Amino acid sequence: MFFEGNAHKFGNDINTDYIISGKYKFKTLDMVELASHVMEDLDSDFSSKVSPGDFIVAGTNFGCGSSREQAPLVVKYAKISAVLAKSFARIFYRNAINTGLPVVECDTDLISEGDVLEVDLSQGFVKNKSSGVSIPIKPLPGVMIKILNDGGLSAHFKKYGGFNFE
Amino acid sequence: MGQTIIEKILSSHSNSQVYANDLVVAEVDFIMGQDGTSPLTIKAFQEMGGGKIFDPGKVIFVIDHNAPSPNEGVSALHKLMRDFARQKEIYTCDVGEGVCHQLVPETGAVGPGSLVIGADSHTCTYGALNAFSTGVGSTDLAAALISGRMWFKAPDTLKIVCHGELPPGVFSKDLVLYLTGQITADGATYLSVEYTGQAISALSQEARFTISNMAVEMGAKAGLIAADEKTLSWLSDYTDKKYQPVEPDPDARYFRIEEYDMSKLEPYVAKPHTVDNVCPVGEVSDTVIHQVVIGTCTNGRLEDLRIAAGILKGRKCNKDVRLIVVPASRKIMLDAIKEGIAKTLIESGAAFVTPGCGPCVGTHNGVPSDGEVVISTANRNFKGRMGNSKAFIYLASPATAAASAITGRITDPREFL
């Protein structure tokens, strides 16, 4: 998996209420509609600033808070190709992989707002084209690579009829 | 080699000897979905080609996050849930029955040694019953509905020893807010927490739920407490089933052990906009408030309402404050009526709302206005959490919330004891 786009930077502890507010997410399963509200409480124009393929880049504990799977889904539907953070909250991390949103743990201090990035998940690197710096990434656990490669957990279950990590 | 509580529970559910960092596909004893997460679960279930539920008797759906429905979008999703539940014979707790994290323990189906997943992050609450219970997303839940199994990476364990007993006017909520400040919002990420020590054993079973409920606010996967007589006695009110308590081995390997003296703890609050932004109540006691919320899965139990009523008895809420009370279940509401607690609270000026999640998730039942300050017994104070990103939420114990309702500013409850 290879992606190229611009970095949109956020801080630490970006919780799932910020990613998609509870006041919207309970009303509909229409992810295109929900995606127009992504990160709204932090930046009211955020969804209009994103070009397809861009990255959300954050500090520690990205996705803390609720178990809402709408959070990784709206990020995906907002056409963000991957989220890069120093660390992720565990439920968001699982949900992202299960729904096919790539999540990348790396030193995001080496990325600034607007930087042009290349992310190569198969080769395992992030290249900051604006600064010329290459950033190593923490590899995903084997189980998660398997689920992501199968296209998410639903596709994995459809393919094998259950968990298959052999 | 000795095992922690979670290593033992994962072992007994996977027919293997499990230690931290092992990958486990484990049998699940009980599965819960609520109205914010079940609609996507149903969608994932269908995408997976799911036909039958592995065992409908081990599944519960709860309509609590928007109950009763405030608009037609929510109504359509509730209908989707009810139709699916009827077709698959899933027991559903509908509008008015209460919050999932109170209703699941009230079924008696979860106890020491159980392995539970729920599509809600506060599923860790049942750790207070010595169960490994954890929050998952909708797709994981769908996978478990089909297979009766879930994969886990066995977590390392952080042991938190709480010495001493809490002083009068200081409650389990103060303890857990203090701990969250110490450990921080991501200090226990991927870890199982074991709470132990005199301060924990001295607490009632109801008060212990508050502590396990907030384990996820430190990033933890589980918040476990060993079972004792209080645990088994609480369970015996709901089930005849005999559970076998799960103790950690004396030589269990801990990732980290933290010890705290709770004997001099003061009432604590979490300030906007993060749960680990805590301080003793005295530091913010001049803060003017506009709304008070007493309830939620953190502090909506009978004991919590009783503590609030003890402070509000014969007193009135400040005229510039709205007090909203939301019992965690129908049973609690009925008990509160029987005991006169409801009357006391209503006479003091409280607005009672339907048992459920109420205003905590920001959809209805008390959305604050721009610039308003709320003190709530809930577990999250994120910006926008209650439906308005320009409001300010403080988290506190039911006692601090009740005392604050009287004065109209954040108040140390010991002034009223």
PDB file of N, CA, C and O in Angstrom, chain B residues 185-242:
ATOM      1  N   ALA B 185      -4.158   9.910  30.714  1.00  0.00           N
ATOM      2  CA  ALA B 185      -5.182   9.401  29.786  1.00  0.00           C
ATOM      3  C   ALA B 185      -4.688   8.265  28.902  1.00  0.00           C
ATOM      4  O   ALA B 185      -5.493   7.501  28.375  1.00  0.00           O
ATOM      5  N   ASP B 186      -3.370   8.142  28.735  1.00  0.00           N
ATOM      6  CA  ASP B 186      -2.885   7.001  27.936  1.00  0.00           C
ATOM      7  C   ASP B 186      -1.847   6.179  28.691  1.00  0.00           C
ATOM      8  O   ASP B 186      -1.182   5.329  28.104  1.00  0.00           O
ATOM      9  N   GLY B 187      -1.780   6.390  30.001  1.00  0.00           N
ATOM     10  CA  GLY B 187      -0.749   5.722  30.796  1.00  0.00           C
ATOM     11  C   GLY B 187      -0.943   4.226  30.928  1.00  0.00           C
ATOM     12  O   GLY B 187      -0.025   3.501  31.299  1.00  0.00           O
ATOM     13  N   ALA B 188      -2.162   3.744  30.666  1.00  0.00           N
ATOM     14  CA  ALA B 188      -2.415   2.300  30.790  1.00  0.00           C
ATOM     15  C   ALA B 188      -2.837   1.700  29.445  1.00  0.00           C
ATOM     16  O   ALA B 188      -3.442   0.628  29.406  1.00  0.00           O
ATOM     17  N   THR B 189      -2.507   2.391  28.348  1.00  0.00           N
ATOM     18  CA  THR B 189      -2.912   1.890  27.028  1.00  0.00           C
ATOM     19  C   THR B 189      -2.401   0.468  26.795  1.00  0.00           C
ATOM     20  O   THR B 189      -1.231   0.176  27.075  1.00  0.00           O
ATOM     21  N   TYR B 190      -3.297  -0.377  26.300  1.00  0.00           N
ATOM     22  CA  TYR B 190      -3.053  -1.806  26.033  1.00  0.00           C
ATOM     23  C   TYR B 190      -2.900  -2.649  27.298  1.00  0.00           C
ATOM     24  O   TYR B 190      -2.746  -3.854  27.214  1.00  0.00           O
ATOM     25  N   LEU B 191      -2.956  -2.027  28.486  1.00  0.00           N
ATOM     26  CA  LEU B 191      -2.720  -2.792  29.719  1.00  0.00           C
ATOM     27  C   LEU B 191      -4.035  -3.208  30.374  1.00  0.00           C
ATOM     28  O   LEU B 191      -5.070  -2.574  30.200  1.00  0.00           O
ATOM     29  N   SER B 192      -3.955  -4.296  31.151  1.00  0.00           N
ATOM     30  CA  SER B 192      -5.017  -4.620  32.074  1.00  0.00           C
ATOM     31  C   SER B 192      -4.618  -4.004  33.413  1.00  0.00           C
ATOM     32  O   SER B 192      -3.459  -4.051  33.788  1.00  0.00           O
ATOM     33  N   VAL B 193      -5.558  -3.399  34.112  1.00  0.00           N
ATOM     34  CA  VAL B 193      -5.253  -2.835  35.423  1.00  0.00           C
ATOM     35  C   VAL B 193      -5.872  -3.743  36.482  1.00  0.00           C
ATOM     36  O   VAL B 193      -7.024  -4.174  36.336  1.00  0.00           O
ATOM     37  N   GLU B 194      -5.115  -4.071  37.527  1.00  0.00           N
ATOM     38  CA  GLU B 194      -5.681  -4.747  38.708  1.00  0.00           C
ATOM     39  C   GLU B 194      -5.670  -3.743  39.848  1.00  0.00           C
ATOM     40  O   GLU B 194      -4.616  -3.231  40.218  1.00  0.00           O
ATOM     41  N   TYR B 195      -6.865  -3.440  40.383  1.00  0.00           N
ATOM     42  CA  TYR B 195      -6.968  -2.527  41.519  1.00  0.00           C
ATOM     43  C   TYR B 195      -7.017  -3.368  42.786  1.00  0.00           C
ATOM     44  O   TYR B 195      -7.828  -4.303  42.877  1.00  0.00           O
ATOM     45  N   THR B 196      -6.188  -3.025  43.757  1.00  0.00           N
ATOM     46  CA  THR B 196      -6.191  -3.799  44.986  1.00  0.00           C
ATOM     47  C   THR B 196      -5.823  -2.891  46.159  1.00  0.00           C
ATOM     48  O   THR B 196      -5.553  -1.710  45.976  1.00  0.00           O
ATOM     49  N   GLY B 197      -5.863  -3.444  47.355  1.00  0.00           N
ATOM     50  CA  GLY B 197      -5.508  -2.673  48.544  1.00  0.00           C
ATOM     51  C   GLY B 197      -6.721  -2.384  49.406  1.00  0.00           C
ATOM     52  O   GLY B 197      -7.867  -2.576  48.992  1.00  0.00           O
ATOM     53  N   GLN B 198      -6.426  -1.904  50.605  1.00  0.00           N
ATOM     54  CA  GLN B 198      -7.468  -1.692  51.617  1.00  0.00           C
ATOM     55  C   GLN B 198      -8.556  -0.715  51.144  1.00  0.00           C
ATOM     56  O   GLN B 198      -9.741  -0.912  51.414  1.00  0.00           O
ATOM     57  N   ALA B 199      -8.145   0.343  50.441  1.00  0.00           N
ATOM     58  CA  ALA B 199      -9.131   1.345  49.999  1.00  0.00           C
ATOM     59  C   ALA B 199     -10.149   0.726  49.048  1.00  0.00           C
ATOM     60  O   ALA B 199     -11.317   1.135  49.030  1.00  0.00           O
ATOM     61  N   ILE B 200      -9.726  -0.265  48.271  1.00  0.00           N
ATOM     62  CA  ILE B 200     -10.641  -0.916  47.325  1.00  0.00           C
ATOM     63  C   ILE B 200     -11.529  -1.917  48.062  1.00  0.00           C
ATOM     64  O   ILE B 200     -12.752  -1.934  47.879  1.00  0.00           O
ATOM     65  N   SER B 201     -10.918  -2.750  48.940  1.00  0.00           N
ATOM     66  CA  SER B 201     -11.751  -3.748  49.628  1.00  0.00           C
ATOM     67  C   SER B 201     -12.763  -3.094  50.559  1.00  0.00           C
ATOM     68  O   SER B 201     -13.828  -3.663  50.819  1.00  0.00           O
ATOM     69  N   ALA B 202     -12.455  -1.891  51.067  1.00  0.00           N
ATOM     70  CA  ALA B 202     -13.402  -1.211  51.959  1.00  0.00           C
ATOM     71  C   ALA B 202     -14.612  -0.663  51.200  1.00  0.00           C
ATOM     72  O   ALA B 202     -15.639  -0.331  51.815  1.00  0.00           O
ATOM     73  N   LEU B 203     -14.513  -0.568  49.874  1.00  0.00           N
ATOM     74  CA  LEU B 203     -15.614   0.018  49.102  1.00  0.00           C
ATOM     75  C   LEU B 203     -16.763  -0.977  48.916  1.00  0.00           C
ATOM     76  O   LEU B 203     -16.534  -2.191  48.853  1.00  0.00           O
ATOM     77  N   SER B 204     -17.972  -0.463  48.780  1.00  0.00           N
ATOM     78  CA  SER B 204     -19.117  -1.305  48.438  1.00  0.00           C
ATOM     79  C   SER B 204     -18.949  -1.804  46.999  1.00  0.00           C
ATOM     80  O   SER B 204     -18.161  -1.246  46.222  1.00  0.00           O
ATOM     81  N   GLN B 205     -19.704  -2.826  46.634  1.00  0.00           N
ATOM     82  CA  GLN B 205     -19.661  -3.323  45.259  1.00  0.00           C
ATOM     83  C   GLN B 205     -20.073  -2.214  44.284  1.00  0.00           C
ATOM     84  O   GLN B 205     -19.463  -2.035  43.227  1.00  0.00           O
ATOM     85  N   GLU B 206     -21.109  -1.439  44.640  1.00  0.00           N
ATOM     86  CA  GLU B 206     -21.577  -0.364  43.748  1.00  0.00           C
ATOM     87  C   GLU B 206     -20.457   0.655  43.496  1.00  0.00           C
ATOM     88  O   GLU B 206     -20.263   1.113  42.378  1.00  0.00           O
ATOM     89  N   ALA B 207     -19.748   1.007  44.561  1.00  0.00           N
ATOM     90  CA  ALA B 207     -18.671   2.004  44.432  1.00  0.00           C
ATOM     91  C   ALA B 207     -17.530   1.467  43.568  1.00  0.00           C
ATOM     92  O   ALA B 207     -16.847   2.224  42.879  1.00  0.00           O
ATOM     93  N   ARG B 208     -17.324   0.139  43.594  1.00  0.00           N
ATOM     94  CA  ARG B 208     -16.238  -0.454  42.793  1.00  0.00           C
ATOM     95  C   ARG B 208     -16.529  -0.372  41.294  1.00  0.00           C
ATOM     96  O   ARG B 208     -15.616  -0.252  40.486  1.00  0.00           O
ATOM     97  N   PHE B 209     -17.812  -0.431  40.933  1.00  0.00           N
ATOM     98  CA  PHE B 209     -18.148  -0.313  39.497  1.00  0.00           C
ATOM     99  C   PHE B 209     -17.624   1.013  38.932  1.00  0.00           C
ATOM    100  O   PHE B 209     -17.186   1.085  37.784  1.00  0.00           O
ATOM    101  N   THR B 210     -17.688   2.070  39.729  1.00  0.00           N
ATOM    102  CA  THR B 210     -17.238   3.399  39.279  1.00  0.00           C
ATOM    103  C   THR B 210     -15.758   3.357  38.887  1.00  0.00           C
ATOM    104  O   THR B 210     -15.342   3.986  37.911  1.00  0.00           O
ATOM    105  N   ILE B 211     -14.977   2.590  39.658  1.00  0.00           N
ATOM    106  CA  ILE B 211     -13.534   2.523  39.408  1.00  0.00           C
ATOM    107  C   ILE B 211     -13.241   1.747  38.125  1.00  0.00           C
ATOM    108  O   ILE B 211     -12.516   2.227  37.249  1.00  0.00           O
ATOM    109  N   SER B 212     -13.847   0.562  37.995  1.00  0.00           N
ATOM    110  CA  SER B 212     -13.593  -0.230  36.783  1.00  0.00           C
ATOM    111  C   SER B 212     -14.131   0.485  35.544  1.00  0.00           C
ATOM    112  O   SER B 212     -13.545   0.412  34.473  1.00  0.00           O
ATOM    113  N   ASN B 213     -15.275   1.176  35.694  1.00  0.00           N
ATOM    114  CA  ASN B 213     -15.892   1.911  34.589  1.00  0.00           C
ATOM    115  C   ASN B 213     -14.900   2.855  33.918  1.00  0.00           C
ATOM    116  O   ASN B 213     -14.908   3.024  32.697  1.00  0.00           O
ATOM    117  N   MET B 214     -14.027   3.469  34.725  1.00  0.00           N
ATOM    118  CA  MET B 214     -13.153   4.506  34.183  1.00  0.00           C
ATOM    119  C   MET B 214     -11.767   3.991  33.791  1.00  0.00           C
ATOM    120  O   MET B 214     -10.899   4.797  33.428  1.00  0.00           O
ATOM    121  N   ALA B 215     -11.566   2.671  33.816  1.00  0.00           N
ATOM    122  CA  ALA B 215     -10.255   2.127  33.414  1.00  0.00           C
ATOM    123  C   ALA B 215      -9.895   2.569  31.998  1.00  0.00           C
ATOM    124  O   ALA B 215      -8.734   2.883  31.701  1.00  0.00           O
ATOM    125  N   VAL B 216     -10.896   2.632  31.120  1.00  0.00           N
ATOM    126  CA  VAL B 216     -10.635   3.012  29.726  1.00  0.00           C
ATOM    127  C   VAL B 216     -10.174   4.468  29.619  1.00  0.00           C
ATOM    128  O   VAL B 216      -9.518   4.847  28.657  1.00  0.00           O
ATOM    129  N   GLU B 217     -10.488   5.271  30.628  1.00  0.00           N
ATOM    130  CA  GLU B 217     -10.055   6.682  30.594  1.00  0.00           C
ATOM    131  C   GLU B 217      -8.546   6.806  30.824  1.00  0.00           C
ATOM    132  O   GLU B 217      -7.973   7.877  30.690  1.00  0.00           O
ATOM    133  N   MET B 218      -7.901   5.703  31.241  1.00  0.00           N
ATOM    134  CA  MET B 218      -6.427   5.663  31.298  1.00  0.00           C
ATOM    135  C   MET B 218      -5.905   4.885  30.096  1.00  0.00           C
ATOM    136  O   MET B 218      -4.734   4.520  30.046  1.00  0.00           O
ATOM    137  N   GLY B 219      -6.795   4.520  29.184  1.00  0.00           N
ATOM    138  CA  GLY B 219      -6.398   3.764  28.001  1.00  0.00           C
ATOM    139  C   GLY B 219      -6.434   2.258  28.199  1.00  0.00           C
ATOM    140  O   GLY B 219      -6.104   1.510  27.279  1.00  0.00           O
ATOM    141  N   ALA B 220      -6.833   1.776  29.386  1.00  0.00           N
ATOM    142  CA  ALA B 220      -6.705   0.348  29.695  1.00  0.00           C
ATOM    143  C   ALA B 220      -7.710  -0.511  28.930  1.00  0.00           C
ATOM    144  O   ALA B 220      -8.777  -0.059  28.524  1.00  0.00           O
ATOM    145  N   LYS B 221      -7.331  -1.774  28.787  1.00  0.00           N
ATOM    146  CA  LYS B 221      -8.175  -2.757  28.129  1.00  0.00           C
ATOM    147  C   LYS B 221      -9.159  -3.342  29.133  1.00  0.00           C
ATOM    148  O   LYS B 221     -10.243  -3.789  28.780  1.00  0.00           O
ATOM    149  N   ALA B 222      -8.767  -3.373  30.410  1.00  0.00           N
ATOM    150  CA  ALA B 222      -9.616  -3.927  31.457  1.00  0.00           C
ATOM    151  C   ALA B 222      -9.258  -3.287  32.783  1.00  0.00           C
ATOM    152  O   ALA B 222      -8.138  -2.813  32.961  1.00  0.00           O
ATOM    153  N   GLY B 223     -10.206  -3.275  33.709  1.00  0.00           N
ATOM    154  CA  GLY B 223      -9.966  -2.749  35.055  1.00  0.00           C
ATOM    155  C   GLY B 223     -10.502  -3.746  36.061  1.00  0.00           C
ATOM    156  O   GLY B 223     -11.681  -3.720  36.396  1.00  0.00           O
ATOM    157  N   LEU B 224      -9.651  -4.654  36.524  1.00  0.00           N
ATOM    158  CA  LEU B 224     -10.108  -5.816  37.288  1.00  0.00           C
ATOM    159  C   LEU B 224      -9.946  -5.656  38.791  1.00  0.00           C
ATOM    160  O   LEU B 224      -8.961  -5.098  39.267  1.00  0.00           O
ATOM    161  N   ILE B 225     -10.921  -6.178  39.504  1.00  0.00           N
ATOM    162  CA  ILE B 225     -10.880  -6.199  40.965  1.00  0.00           C
ATOM    163  C   ILE B 225     -11.162  -7.640  41.395  1.00  0.00           C
ATOM    164  O   ILE B 225     -12.065  -8.284  40.842  1.00  0.00           O
ATOM    165  N   ALA B 226     -10.402  -8.151  42.354  1.00  0.00           N
ATOM    166  CA  ALA B 226     -10.634  -9.522  42.837  1.00  0.00           C
ATOM    167  C   ALA B 226     -12.006  -9.599  43.503  1.00  0.00           C
ATOM    168  O   ALA B 226     -12.488  -8.616  44.065  1.00  0.00           O
ATOM    169  N   ALA B 227     -12.629 -10.772  43.411  1.00  0.00           N
ATOM    170  CA  ALA B 227     -13.960 -10.935  44.014  1.00  0.00           C
ATOM    171  C   ALA B 227     -13.817 -11.242  45.503  1.00  0.00           C
ATOM    172  O   ALA B 227     -12.890 -11.924  45.914  1.00  0.00           O
ATOM    173  N   ASP B 228     -14.727 -10.695  46.304  1.00  0.00           N
ATOM    174  CA  ASP B 228     -14.774 -11.048  47.722  1.00  0.00           C
ATOM    175  C   ASP B 228     -16.236 -11.295  48.114  1.00  0.00           C
ATOM    176  O   ASP B 228     -17.102 -11.416  47.246  1.00  0.00           O
ATOM    177  N   GLU B 229     -16.503 -11.362  49.420  1.00  0.00           N
ATOM    178  CA  GLU B 229     -17.859 -11.626  49.891  1.00  0.00           C
ATOM    179  C   GLU B 229     -18.861 -10.598  49.349  1.00  0.00           C
ATOM    180  O   GLU B 229     -19.987 -10.924  49.015  1.00  0.00           O
ATOM    181  N   LYS B 230     -18.418  -9.336  49.284  1.00  0.00           N
ATOM    182  CA  LYS B 230     -19.308  -8.272  48.796  1.00  0.00           C
ATOM    183  C   LYS B 230     -19.719  -8.531  47.349  1.00  0.00           C
ATOM    184  O   LYS B 230     -20.869  -8.322  46.966  1.00  0.00           O
ATOM    185  N   THR B 231     -18.748  -8.979  46.551  1.00  0.00           N
ATOM    186  CA  THR B 231     -19.023  -9.250  45.134  1.00  0.00           C
ATOM    187  C   THR B 231     -20.053 -10.367  45.010  1.00  0.00           C
ATOM    188  O   THR B 231     -21.039 -10.252  44.270  1.00  0.00           O
ATOM    189  N   LEU B 232     -19.799 -11.462  45.742  1.00  0.00           N
ATOM    190  CA  LEU B 232     -20.670 -12.632  45.625  1.00  0.00           C
ATOM    191  C   LEU B 232     -22.054 -12.333  46.190  1.00  0.00           C
ATOM    192  O   LEU B 232     -23.073 -12.765  45.649  1.00  0.00           O
ATOM    193  N   SER B 233     -22.101 -11.552  47.255  1.00  0.00           N
ATOM    194  CA  SER B 233     -23.388 -11.194  47.859  1.00  0.00           C
ATOM    195  C   SER B 233     -24.189 -10.304  46.895  1.00  0.00           C
ATOM    196  O   SER B 233     -25.398 -10.470  46.716  1.00  0.00           O
ATOM    197  N   TRP B 234     -23.507  -9.349  46.235  1.00  0.00           N
ATOM    198  CA  TRP B 234     -24.183  -8.474  45.248  1.00  0.00           C
ATOM    199  C   TRP B 234     -24.762  -9.334  44.121  1.00  0.00           C
ATOM    200  O   TRP B 234     -25.925  -9.174  43.746  1.00  0.00           O
ATOM    201  N   LEU B 235     -23.960 -10.291  43.641  1.00  0.00           N
ATOM    202  CA  LEU B 235     -24.417 -11.146  42.532  1.00  0.00           C
ATOM    203  C   LEU B 235     -25.597 -12.020  42.939  1.00  0.00           C
ATOM    204  O   LEU B 235     -26.485 -12.300  42.124  1.00  0.00           O
ATOM    205  N   SER B 236     -25.604 -12.437  44.206  1.00  0.00           N
ATOM    206  CA  SER B 236     -26.660 -13.356  44.651  1.00  0.00           C
ATOM    207  C   SER B 236     -28.050 -12.694  44.626  1.00  0.00           C
ATOM    208  O   SER B 236     -29.065 -13.377  44.661  1.00  0.00           O
ATOM    209  N   ASP B 237     -28.081 -11.363  44.552  1.00  0.00           N
ATOM    210  CA  ASP B 237     -29.370 -10.673  44.379  1.00  0.00           C
ATOM    211  C   ASP B 237     -29.915 -10.853  42.960  1.00  0.00           C
ATOM    212  O   ASP B 237     -31.080 -10.568  42.698  1.00  0.00           O
ATOM    213  N   TYR B 238     -29.057 -11.277  42.033  1.00  0.00           N
ATOM    214  CA  TYR B 238     -29.470 -11.329  40.627  1.00  0.00           C
ATOM    215  C   TYR B 238     -29.427 -12.732  40.024  1.00  0.00           C
ATOM    216  O   TYR B 238     -29.998 -12.957  38.969  1.00  0.00           O
ATOM    217  N   THR B 239     -28.703 -13.647  40.665  1.00  0.00           N
ATOM    218  CA  THR B 239     -28.578 -14.978  40.070  1.00  0.00           C
ATOM    219  C   THR B 239     -28.272 -16.037  41.133  1.00  0.00           C
ATOM    220  O   THR B 239     -27.698 -15.714  42.177  1.00  0.00           O
ATOM    221  N   ASP B 240     -28.652 -17.278  40.817  1.00  0.00           N
ATOM    222  CA  ASP B 240     -28.297 -18.409  41.681  1.00  0.00           C
ATOM    223  C   ASP B 240     -26.995 -19.046  41.236  1.00  0.00           C
ATOM    224  O   ASP B 240     -26.462 -19.946  41.884  1.00  0.00           O
ATOM    225  N   LYS B 241     -26.501 -18.590  40.069  1.00  0.00           N
ATOM    226  CA  LYS B 241     -25.288 -19.173  39.507  1.00  0.00           C
ATOM    227  C   LYS B 241     -24.105 -18.972  40.469  1.00  0.00           C
ATOM    228  O   LYS B 241     -23.952 -17.890  41.039  1.00  0.00           O
ATOM    229  N   LYS B 242     -23.316 -20.011  40.645  1.00  0.00           N
ATOM    230  CA  LYS B 242     -22.143 -19.916  41.533  1.00  0.00           C
ATOM    231  C   LYS B 242     -20.896 -19.626  40.694  1.00  0.00           C
ATOM    232  O   LYS B 242     -20.565 -20.387  39.783  1.00  0.00           O
TER     233      LYS B 242
END
